[in-house]
Coordinates of C-alpha atoms in Angstrom, one line a residue:
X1 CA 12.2 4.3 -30.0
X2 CA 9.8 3.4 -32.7
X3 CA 10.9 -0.1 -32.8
X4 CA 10.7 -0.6 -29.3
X5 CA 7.1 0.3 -29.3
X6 CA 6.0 -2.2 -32.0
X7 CA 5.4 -5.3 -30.4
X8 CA 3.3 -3.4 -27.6
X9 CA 0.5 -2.6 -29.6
X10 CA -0.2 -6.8 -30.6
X11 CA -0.2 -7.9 -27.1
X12 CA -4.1 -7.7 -27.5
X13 CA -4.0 -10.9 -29.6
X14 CA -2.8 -12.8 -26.3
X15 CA -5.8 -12.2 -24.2
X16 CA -4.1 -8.9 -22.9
X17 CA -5.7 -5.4 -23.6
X18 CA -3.1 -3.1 -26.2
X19 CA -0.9 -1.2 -24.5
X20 CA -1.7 1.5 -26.3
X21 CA -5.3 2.3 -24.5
X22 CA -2.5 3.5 -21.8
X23 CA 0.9 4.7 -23.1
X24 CA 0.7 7.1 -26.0
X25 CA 2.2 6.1 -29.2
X26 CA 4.5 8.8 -29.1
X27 CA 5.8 11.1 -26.0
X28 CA 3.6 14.0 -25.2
X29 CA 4.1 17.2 -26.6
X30 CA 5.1 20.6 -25.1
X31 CA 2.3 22.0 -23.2
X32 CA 2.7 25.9 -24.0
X33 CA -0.7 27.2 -22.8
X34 CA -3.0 26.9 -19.9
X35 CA -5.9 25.7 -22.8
X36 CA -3.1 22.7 -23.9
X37 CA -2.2 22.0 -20.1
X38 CA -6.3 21.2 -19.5
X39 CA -6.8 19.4 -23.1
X40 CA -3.6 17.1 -21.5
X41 CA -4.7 17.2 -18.1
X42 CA -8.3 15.7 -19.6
X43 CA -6.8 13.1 -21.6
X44 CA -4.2 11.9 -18.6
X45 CA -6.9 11.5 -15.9
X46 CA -9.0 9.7 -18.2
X47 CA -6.0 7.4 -18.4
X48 CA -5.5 7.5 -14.7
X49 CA -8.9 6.9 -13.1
X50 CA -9.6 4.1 -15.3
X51 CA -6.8 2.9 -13.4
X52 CA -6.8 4.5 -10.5
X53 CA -11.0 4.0 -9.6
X54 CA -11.0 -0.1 -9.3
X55 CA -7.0 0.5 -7.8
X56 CA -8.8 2.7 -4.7
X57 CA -11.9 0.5 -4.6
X58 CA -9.8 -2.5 -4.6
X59 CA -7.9 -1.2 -1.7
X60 CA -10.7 0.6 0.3
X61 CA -11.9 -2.8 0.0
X62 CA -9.0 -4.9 1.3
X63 CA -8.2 -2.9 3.9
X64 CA -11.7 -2.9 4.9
X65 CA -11.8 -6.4 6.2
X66 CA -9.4 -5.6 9.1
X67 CA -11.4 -2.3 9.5
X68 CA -14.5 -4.1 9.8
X69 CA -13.2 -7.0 11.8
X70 CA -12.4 -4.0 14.1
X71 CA -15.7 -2.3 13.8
X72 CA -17.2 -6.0 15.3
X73 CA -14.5 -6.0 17.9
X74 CA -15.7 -2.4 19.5
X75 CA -18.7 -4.0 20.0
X76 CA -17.9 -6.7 21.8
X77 CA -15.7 -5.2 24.3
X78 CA -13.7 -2.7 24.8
X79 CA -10.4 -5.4 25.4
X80 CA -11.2 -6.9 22.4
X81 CA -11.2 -3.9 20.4
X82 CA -7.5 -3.0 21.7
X83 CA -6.9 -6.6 21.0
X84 CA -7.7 -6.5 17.6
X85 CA -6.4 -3.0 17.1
X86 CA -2.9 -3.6 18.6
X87 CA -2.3 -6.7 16.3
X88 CA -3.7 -5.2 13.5
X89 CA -1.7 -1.9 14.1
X90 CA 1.6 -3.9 15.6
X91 CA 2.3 -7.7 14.4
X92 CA -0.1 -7.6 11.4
X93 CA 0.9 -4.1 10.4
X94 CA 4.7 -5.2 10.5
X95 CA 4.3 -7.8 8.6
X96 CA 1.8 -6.3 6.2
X97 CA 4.5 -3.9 5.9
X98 CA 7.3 -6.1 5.3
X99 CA 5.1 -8.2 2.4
X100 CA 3.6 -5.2 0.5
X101 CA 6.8 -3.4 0.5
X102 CA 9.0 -6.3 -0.7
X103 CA 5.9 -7.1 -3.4
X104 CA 6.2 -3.4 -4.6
X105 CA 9.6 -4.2 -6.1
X106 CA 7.1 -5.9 -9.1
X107 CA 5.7 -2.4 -9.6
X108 CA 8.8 -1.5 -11.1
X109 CA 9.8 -4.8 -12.6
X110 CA 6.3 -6.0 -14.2
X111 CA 5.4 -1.9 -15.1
X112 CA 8.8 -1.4 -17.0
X113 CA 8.7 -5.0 -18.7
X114 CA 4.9 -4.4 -19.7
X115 CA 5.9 -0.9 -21.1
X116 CA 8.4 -2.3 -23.1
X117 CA 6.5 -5.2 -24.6
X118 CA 8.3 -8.0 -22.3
X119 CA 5.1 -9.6 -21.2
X120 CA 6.8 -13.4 -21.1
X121 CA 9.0 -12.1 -17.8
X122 CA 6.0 -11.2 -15.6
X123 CA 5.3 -14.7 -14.7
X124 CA 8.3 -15.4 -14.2
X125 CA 8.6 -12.2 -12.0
X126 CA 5.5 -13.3 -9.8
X127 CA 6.9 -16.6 -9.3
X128 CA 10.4 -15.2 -8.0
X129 CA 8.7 -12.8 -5.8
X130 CA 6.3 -15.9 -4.5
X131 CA 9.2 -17.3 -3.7
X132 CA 11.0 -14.7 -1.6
X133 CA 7.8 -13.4 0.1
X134 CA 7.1 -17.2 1.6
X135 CA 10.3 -18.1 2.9
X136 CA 10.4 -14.2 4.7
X137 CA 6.3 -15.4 6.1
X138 CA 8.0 -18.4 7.2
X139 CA 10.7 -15.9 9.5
X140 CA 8.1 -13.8 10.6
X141 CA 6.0 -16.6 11.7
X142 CA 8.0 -16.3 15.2
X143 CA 6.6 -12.8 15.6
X144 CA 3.2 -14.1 15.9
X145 CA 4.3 -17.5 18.3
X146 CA 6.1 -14.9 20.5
X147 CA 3.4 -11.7 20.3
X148 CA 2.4 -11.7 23.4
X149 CA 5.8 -11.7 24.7
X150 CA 7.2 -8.8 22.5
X151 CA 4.2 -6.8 23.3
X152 CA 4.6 -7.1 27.0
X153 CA 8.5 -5.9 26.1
X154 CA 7.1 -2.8 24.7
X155 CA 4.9 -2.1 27.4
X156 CA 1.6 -2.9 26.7
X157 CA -0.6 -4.1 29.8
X158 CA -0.7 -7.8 30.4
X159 CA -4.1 -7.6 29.7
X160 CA -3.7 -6.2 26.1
X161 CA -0.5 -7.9 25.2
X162 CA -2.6 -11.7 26.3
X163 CA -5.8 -11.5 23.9
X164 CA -3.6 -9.6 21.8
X165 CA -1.0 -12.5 21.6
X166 CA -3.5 -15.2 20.7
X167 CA -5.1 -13.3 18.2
X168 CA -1.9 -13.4 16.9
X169 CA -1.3 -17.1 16.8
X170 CA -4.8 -17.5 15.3
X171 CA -4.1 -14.8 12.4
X172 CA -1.1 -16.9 10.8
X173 CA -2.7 -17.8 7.9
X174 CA -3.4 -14.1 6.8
X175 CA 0.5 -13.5 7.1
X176 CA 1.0 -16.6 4.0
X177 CA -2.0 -14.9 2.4
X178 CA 0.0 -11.5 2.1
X179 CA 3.0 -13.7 0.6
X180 CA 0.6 -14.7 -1.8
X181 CA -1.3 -11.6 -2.5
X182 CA 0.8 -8.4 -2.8
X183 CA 2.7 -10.2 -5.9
X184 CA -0.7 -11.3 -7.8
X185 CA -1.2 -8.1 -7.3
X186 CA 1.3 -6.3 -8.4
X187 CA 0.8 -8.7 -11.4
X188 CA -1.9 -7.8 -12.5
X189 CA -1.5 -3.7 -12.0
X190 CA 1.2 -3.9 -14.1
X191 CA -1.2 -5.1 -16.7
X192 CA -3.3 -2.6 -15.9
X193 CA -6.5 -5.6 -14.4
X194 CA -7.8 -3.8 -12.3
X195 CA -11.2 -4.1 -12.6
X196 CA -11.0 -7.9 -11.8
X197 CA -9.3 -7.3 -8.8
X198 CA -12.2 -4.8 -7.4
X199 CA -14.9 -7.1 -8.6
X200 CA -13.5 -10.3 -6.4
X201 CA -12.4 -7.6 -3.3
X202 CA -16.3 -6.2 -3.6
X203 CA -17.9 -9.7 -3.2
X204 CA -15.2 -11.0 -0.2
X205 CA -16.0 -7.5 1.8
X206 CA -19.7 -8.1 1.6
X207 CA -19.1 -12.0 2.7
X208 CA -17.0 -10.8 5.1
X209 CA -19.3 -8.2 6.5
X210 CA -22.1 -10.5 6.5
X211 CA -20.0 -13.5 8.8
X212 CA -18.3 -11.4 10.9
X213 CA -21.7 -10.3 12.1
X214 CA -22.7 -13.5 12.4
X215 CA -19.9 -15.1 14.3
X216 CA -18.8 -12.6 16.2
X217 CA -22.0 -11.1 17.1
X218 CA -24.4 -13.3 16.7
X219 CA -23.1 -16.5 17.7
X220 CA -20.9 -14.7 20.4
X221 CA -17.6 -16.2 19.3
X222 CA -16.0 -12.9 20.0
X223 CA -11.9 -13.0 18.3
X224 CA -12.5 -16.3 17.4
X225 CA -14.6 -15.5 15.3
X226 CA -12.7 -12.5 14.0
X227 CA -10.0 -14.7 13.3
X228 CA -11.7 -17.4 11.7
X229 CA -13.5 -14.9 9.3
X230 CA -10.4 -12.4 8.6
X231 CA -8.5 -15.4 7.6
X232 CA -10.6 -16.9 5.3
X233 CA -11.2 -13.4 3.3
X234 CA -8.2 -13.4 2.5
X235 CA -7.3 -16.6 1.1
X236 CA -10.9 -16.3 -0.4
X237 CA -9.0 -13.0 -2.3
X238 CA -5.8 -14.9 -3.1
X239 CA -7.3 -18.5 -4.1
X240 CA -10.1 -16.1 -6.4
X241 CA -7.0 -14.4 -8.3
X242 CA -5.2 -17.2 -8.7
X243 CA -8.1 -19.0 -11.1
X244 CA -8.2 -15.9 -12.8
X245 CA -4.8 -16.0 -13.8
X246 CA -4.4 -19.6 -14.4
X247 CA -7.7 -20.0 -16.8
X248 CA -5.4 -18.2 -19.4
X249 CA -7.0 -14.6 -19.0
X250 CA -3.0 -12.8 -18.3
X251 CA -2.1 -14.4 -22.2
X252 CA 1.9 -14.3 -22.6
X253 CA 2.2 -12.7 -18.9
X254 CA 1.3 -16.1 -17.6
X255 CA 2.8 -19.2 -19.4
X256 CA 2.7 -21.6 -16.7
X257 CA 5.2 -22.4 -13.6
X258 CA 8.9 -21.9 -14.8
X259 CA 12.2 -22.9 -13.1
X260 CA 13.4 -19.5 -13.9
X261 CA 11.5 -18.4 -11.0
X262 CA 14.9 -19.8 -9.3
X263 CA 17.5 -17.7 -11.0
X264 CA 18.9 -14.7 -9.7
X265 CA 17.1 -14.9 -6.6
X266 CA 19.7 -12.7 -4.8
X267 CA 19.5 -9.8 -7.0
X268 CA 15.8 -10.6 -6.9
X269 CA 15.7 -9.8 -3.1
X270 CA 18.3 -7.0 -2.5
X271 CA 15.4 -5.3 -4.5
X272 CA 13.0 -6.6 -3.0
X273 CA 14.4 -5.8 0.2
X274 CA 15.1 -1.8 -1.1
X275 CA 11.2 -2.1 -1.4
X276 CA 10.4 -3.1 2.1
X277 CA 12.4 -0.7 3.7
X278 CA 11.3 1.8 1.8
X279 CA 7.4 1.1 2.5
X280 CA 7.8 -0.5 6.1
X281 CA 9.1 2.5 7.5
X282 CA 6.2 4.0 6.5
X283 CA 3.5 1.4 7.8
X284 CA 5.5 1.3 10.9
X285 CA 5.8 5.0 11.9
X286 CA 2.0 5.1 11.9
X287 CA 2.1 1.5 13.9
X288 CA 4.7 3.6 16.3
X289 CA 2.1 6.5 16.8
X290 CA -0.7 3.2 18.3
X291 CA 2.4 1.6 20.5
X292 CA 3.8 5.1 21.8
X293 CA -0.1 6.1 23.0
X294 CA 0.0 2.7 25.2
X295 CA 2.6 4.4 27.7
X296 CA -0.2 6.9 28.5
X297 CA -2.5 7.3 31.1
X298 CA -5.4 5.6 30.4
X299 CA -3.9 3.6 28.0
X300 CA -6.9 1.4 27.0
X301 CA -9.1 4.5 26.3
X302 CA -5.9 6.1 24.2
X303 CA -5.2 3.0 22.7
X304 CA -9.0 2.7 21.0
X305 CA -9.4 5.9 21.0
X306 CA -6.6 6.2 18.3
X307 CA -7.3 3.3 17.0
X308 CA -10.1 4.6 15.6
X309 CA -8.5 7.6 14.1
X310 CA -5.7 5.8 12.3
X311 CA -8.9 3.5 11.4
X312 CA -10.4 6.0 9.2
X313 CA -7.3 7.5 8.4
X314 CA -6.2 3.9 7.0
X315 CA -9.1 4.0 4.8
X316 CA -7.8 7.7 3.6
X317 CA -4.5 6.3 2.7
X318 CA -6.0 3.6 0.6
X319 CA -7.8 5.9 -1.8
X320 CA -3.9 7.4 -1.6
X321 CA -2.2 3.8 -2.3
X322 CA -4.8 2.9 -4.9
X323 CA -4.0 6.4 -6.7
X324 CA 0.0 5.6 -5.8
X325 CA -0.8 1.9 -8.0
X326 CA -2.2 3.7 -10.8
X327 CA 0.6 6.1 -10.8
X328 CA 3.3 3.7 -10.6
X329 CA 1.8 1.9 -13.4
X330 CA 1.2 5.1 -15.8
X331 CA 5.3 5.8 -14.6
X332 CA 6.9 2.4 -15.0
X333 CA 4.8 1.9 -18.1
X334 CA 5.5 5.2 -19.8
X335 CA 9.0 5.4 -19.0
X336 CA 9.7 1.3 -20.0
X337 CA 8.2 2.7 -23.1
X338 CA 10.4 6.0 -23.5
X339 CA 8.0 8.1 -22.5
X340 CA 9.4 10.8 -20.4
X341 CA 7.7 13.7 -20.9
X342 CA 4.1 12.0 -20.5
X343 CA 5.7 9.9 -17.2
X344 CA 6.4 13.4 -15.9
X345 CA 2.7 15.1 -16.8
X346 CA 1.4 12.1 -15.3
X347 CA 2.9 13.1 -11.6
X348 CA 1.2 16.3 -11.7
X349 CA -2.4 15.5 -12.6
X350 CA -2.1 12.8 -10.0
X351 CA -1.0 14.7 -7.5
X352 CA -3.7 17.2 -7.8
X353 CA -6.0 14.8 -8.3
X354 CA -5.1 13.7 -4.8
X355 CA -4.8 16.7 -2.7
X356 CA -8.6 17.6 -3.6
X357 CA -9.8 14.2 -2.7
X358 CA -8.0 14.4 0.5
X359 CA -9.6 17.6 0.9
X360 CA -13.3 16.2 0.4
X361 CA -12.7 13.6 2.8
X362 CA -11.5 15.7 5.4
X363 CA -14.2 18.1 4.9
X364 CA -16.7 15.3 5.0
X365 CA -14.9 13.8 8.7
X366 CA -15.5 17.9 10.0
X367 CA -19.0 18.2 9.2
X368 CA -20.4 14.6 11.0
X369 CA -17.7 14.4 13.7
X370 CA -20.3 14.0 16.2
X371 CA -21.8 11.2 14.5
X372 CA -19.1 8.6 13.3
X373 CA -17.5 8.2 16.7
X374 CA -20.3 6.0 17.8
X375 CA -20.0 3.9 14.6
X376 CA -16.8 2.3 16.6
X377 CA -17.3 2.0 20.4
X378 CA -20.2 2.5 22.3
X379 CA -18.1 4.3 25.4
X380 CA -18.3 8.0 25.8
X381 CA -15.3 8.1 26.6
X382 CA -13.7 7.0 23.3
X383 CA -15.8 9.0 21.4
X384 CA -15.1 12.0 23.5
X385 CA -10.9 11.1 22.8
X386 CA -12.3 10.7 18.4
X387 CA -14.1 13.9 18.5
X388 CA -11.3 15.5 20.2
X389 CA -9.2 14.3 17.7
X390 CA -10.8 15.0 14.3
X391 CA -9.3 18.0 13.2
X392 CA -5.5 17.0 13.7
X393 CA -7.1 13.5 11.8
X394 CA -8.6 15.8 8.8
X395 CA -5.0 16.9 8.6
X396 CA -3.4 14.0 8.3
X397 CA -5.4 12.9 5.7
X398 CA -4.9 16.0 3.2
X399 CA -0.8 15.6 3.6
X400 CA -1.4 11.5 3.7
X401 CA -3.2 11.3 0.5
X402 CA -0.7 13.4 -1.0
X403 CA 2.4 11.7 0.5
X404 CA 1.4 8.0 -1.0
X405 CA 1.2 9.0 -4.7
X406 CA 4.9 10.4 -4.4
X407 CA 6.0 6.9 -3.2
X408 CA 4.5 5.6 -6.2
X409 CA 6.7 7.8 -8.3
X410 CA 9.1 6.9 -6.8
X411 CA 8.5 3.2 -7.4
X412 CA 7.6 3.5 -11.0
X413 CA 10.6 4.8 -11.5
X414 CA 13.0 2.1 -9.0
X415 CA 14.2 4.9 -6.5
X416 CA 13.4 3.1 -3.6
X417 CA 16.8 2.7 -2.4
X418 CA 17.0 6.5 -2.2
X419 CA 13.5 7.5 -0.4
X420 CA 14.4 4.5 1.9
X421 CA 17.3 7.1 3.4
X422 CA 14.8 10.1 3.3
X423 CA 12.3 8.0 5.2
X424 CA 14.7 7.4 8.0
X425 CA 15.6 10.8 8.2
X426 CA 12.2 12.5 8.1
X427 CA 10.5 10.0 10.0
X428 CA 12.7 8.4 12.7
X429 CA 15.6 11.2 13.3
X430 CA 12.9 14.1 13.1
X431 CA 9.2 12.7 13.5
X432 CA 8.9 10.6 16.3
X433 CA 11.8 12.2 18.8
X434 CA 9.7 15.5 18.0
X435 CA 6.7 13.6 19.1
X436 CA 7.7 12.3 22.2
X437 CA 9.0 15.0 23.5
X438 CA 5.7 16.9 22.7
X439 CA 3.8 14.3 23.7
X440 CA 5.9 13.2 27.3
X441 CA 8.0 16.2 28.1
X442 CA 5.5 19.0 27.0
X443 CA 2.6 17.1 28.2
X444 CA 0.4 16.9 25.3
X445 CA -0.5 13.2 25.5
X446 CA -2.1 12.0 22.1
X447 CA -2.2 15.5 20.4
X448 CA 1.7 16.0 21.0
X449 CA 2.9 12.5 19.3
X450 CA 0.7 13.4 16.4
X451 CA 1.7 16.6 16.3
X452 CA 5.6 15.8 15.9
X453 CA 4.9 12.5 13.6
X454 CA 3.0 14.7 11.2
X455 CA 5.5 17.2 10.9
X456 CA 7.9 14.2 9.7
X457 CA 5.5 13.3 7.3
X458 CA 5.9 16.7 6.2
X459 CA 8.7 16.8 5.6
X460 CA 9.1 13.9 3.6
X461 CA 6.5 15.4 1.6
X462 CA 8.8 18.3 0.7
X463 CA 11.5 16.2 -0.1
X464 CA 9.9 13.8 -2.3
X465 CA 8.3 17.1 -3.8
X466 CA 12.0 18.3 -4.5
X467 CA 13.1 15.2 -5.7
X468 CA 11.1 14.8 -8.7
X469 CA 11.4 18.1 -9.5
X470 CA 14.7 17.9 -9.9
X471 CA 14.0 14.5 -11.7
X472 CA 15.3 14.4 -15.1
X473 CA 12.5 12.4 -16.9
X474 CA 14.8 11.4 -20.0
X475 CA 17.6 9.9 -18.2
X476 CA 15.0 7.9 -16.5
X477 CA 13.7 6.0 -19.2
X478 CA 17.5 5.2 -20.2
X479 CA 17.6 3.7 -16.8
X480 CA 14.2 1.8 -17.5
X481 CA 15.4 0.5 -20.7
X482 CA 18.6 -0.7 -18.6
X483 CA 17.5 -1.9 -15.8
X484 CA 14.7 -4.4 -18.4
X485 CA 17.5 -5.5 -20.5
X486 CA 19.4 -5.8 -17.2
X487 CA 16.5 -7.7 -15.7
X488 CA 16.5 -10.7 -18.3
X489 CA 13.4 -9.3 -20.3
X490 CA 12.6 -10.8 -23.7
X491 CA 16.8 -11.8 -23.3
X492 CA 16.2 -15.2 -21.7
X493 CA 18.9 -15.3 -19.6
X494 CA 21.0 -12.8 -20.4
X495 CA 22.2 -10.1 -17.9
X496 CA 21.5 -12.5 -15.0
X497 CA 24.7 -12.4 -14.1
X498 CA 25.3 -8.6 -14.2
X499 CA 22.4 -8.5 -12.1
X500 CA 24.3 -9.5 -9.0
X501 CA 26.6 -6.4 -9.2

């Protein structure tokens, strides 16, 4: 163990920042007192939230630009916010699915490497994953070409499903931009840069803000100018990142293009794929709750209406997913470095850390639930549907900013095979048939989908609760230490082959 920790603590002479400002030199110790758990509990959310606070701004921030793009689109017309919101919510949100979960697999790859000291194989890991996320944008391109027709399938009005459709077409460079992203990303987390990442998502959300305005409202080019603006933020983001990177800032993590990038691509994307199913069937249950509310009466007014609410509660979630990146990070890192005991302590304070933000939040959405309504749409009727709504929404977002962070364990440490199956089985056997029949057979419209969907989410809770209880921590840094050696770090080629088993 000693020896494997050596070479992390000279990484600083390549331009990165020593490893050891975030893993411990040594494993923690027992805690044996509630005085030693809040000495360690002090120390470990130090750690975290200098991760964790440009990880949740960085997100807030991203997500933001659709959010806002949204915000524009109320204003305009009630058919352009549904617009907006369905592709956002249906074919963005699929695909946005698909692209972060298959970039996640990094989290566990680049965190593990980085932990161990194998900073040369994180290029090479960005490159694969480059690779594998654009030829998967170049399939998916045909669920934009053919939105409209897939969203009339699902029974959206024609109304809805035709501005919905060509905002579609129009929003295919944001889907390569996600190809190109959620690996840079993952990237740079790994290497724990994340304040670079929040500075550059800070100045695009303020450009962004500032144009959408102005095309949209201003100069009245309604979606088109939605689409025009959205697309350019992001490849503002991505192009942004990418100078960073290349002017030599990453050290030995970047070392130039390599045609390693090439080898063991298969093994590459059965984990990538592991990934995506495990984080898509996430994004999409929440993308189901926005499809199953256009079957209702009124479907226009539920539509925005809930738009609106998984809106805010999207914003919730990324204060959730920028905690579950920092916790991935502190797991992967700690247990690539054989860190057990100090990847488990680092599950609690982040989970607690958590549940009290999601309880400020909610608290917050209580008190002014008469005024932020009006922020999105100016039709009573909507805001009527929002206010109506708050209290099952402050819900949500205590269990959903809980909920993420466990994910991220569960990626730090490469289980996403495993909460793939307990996704499926909370959400889509138990969630959503509890939903709709709350929702259709008992009559209870909006409030009855939610109702059932949440208790899936629940119950994943629970289980991913249970699950790392019954985690044992030292086992999983064996597994690390495997699955890098396994993986081809700081071995060249080595294992490649193995890897396809």
């Amino acid at each position: 163990m000693e020896s494997r920790n050596e070479p992390l603590l000279s990484n600083s002479e390549n331009g990165n920042i020593a490893l050891s400002s975030f893993t411990r030199e040594g494993d923690i110790q027992s805690i044996k007192g509630p005085r030693d758990f809040f000495k360690e509990f002090s120390v470990e959310s130090k750690k975290l939230w200098f991760l964790a606070g440009p990880a949740i701004f960085t997100s807030v921030c991203q997500y933001s630009l659709g959010a806002i793009t949204q915000l524009f689109a109320g204003h305009v017309g009630t058919l352009e916010l549904a617009a907006v919101s369905v592709e956002n919510s249906v074919i963005a949100g699929f695909s946005f699915g698909v692209m972060l979960g298959m970039g996640s697999a990094l989290e566990t790859l680049c965190g593990q490497a980085f932990g161990a000291g194998q900073l040369d194989m994180l290029g090479v890991y960005m490159q694969r994953s480059w690779v594998i996320l654009n030829t998967t944008a170049l399939i998916l391109c045909f669920l934009y070409i053919f939105a409209t027709d897939l969203l009339k399938l699902i029974g959206q009005t024609d109304a809805i499903s035709k501005a919905a459709g060509t905002f579609a077409i129009w929003m295919i460079p944001q889907l390569f931009a996600y190809s190109m992203n959620f690996p840079i990303a993952k990237f740079l987390q790994s290497q724990s840069k994340m304040m670079v990442m929040a500075i550059i998502a800070a100045v695009v959300l303020l450009l962004h803000t500032l144009f959408s305005w102005l095309l949209m409202l201003k100069l009245g080019w309604g979606l088109v100018g939605a689409a025009v603006v959205l697309n350019t933020s992001w490849w503002l983001i991505v192009v942004t990142q990418l100078v960073y990177i290349f002017s030599g800032t990453c050290g030995r993590a970047w070392s130039g293009f390599s045609w390693k990038a090439f080898h063991n691509l298969w093994g590459f994307v059965k984990l990538s794929l592991a990934s995506a199913v495990m984080l898509c069937l996430e994004v999409w249950y929440f993308m189901a709750l926005i499809l199953f509310a256009g079957y209702l009466k009124n479907a226009e007014i539920a539509v925005d209406g809930l738009s609106i609410c998984m809106n805010i509660l999207g914003w919730a979630i990324m204060v959730a997913i920028g905690s579950n990146a920092a916790t991935s990070v502190r797991v992967s890192n700690e247990l690539g470095a054989g860190h057990p005991k100090t990847a488990k302590f680092s599950v609690v304070v982040v989970v607690i850390t958590s549940f009290m933000i999601g309880l400020l939040i909610s608290l917050v959405l209580i008190i002014f639930r008469k005024q932020y309504p009006s922020l999105f749409t100016s039709s009573e009727e909507v805001i009527e549907l929002v206010y109506e709504l708050t209290p099952l929404l402050a819900t949500s977002i205590i269990i959903n900013n809980v909920q993420p962070v466990l994910s991220g364990v569960a990626i730090g440490a490469g289980w996403q095979a495993v909460v793939a199956y307990v996704n499926i089985g909370c959400y889509y056997i138990f969630g959503i048939p509890l939903g709709l029949v709350l929702g259709y057979k008992m009559n209870m419209g909006v409030r009855g989908i939610w109702y059932g969907m949440l208790s899936g989410t629940l119950l994943q809770t629970f289980v991913l609760f249970w699950m790392i209880y019954r985690t044992n921590w030292n086992k999983e840094a064996s597994v690390a230490e495997d699955r890098i050696r396994l993986w081809g770090g700081g071995l060249g080629d080595k294992g490649n082959g193995d890897a396809e088993k």
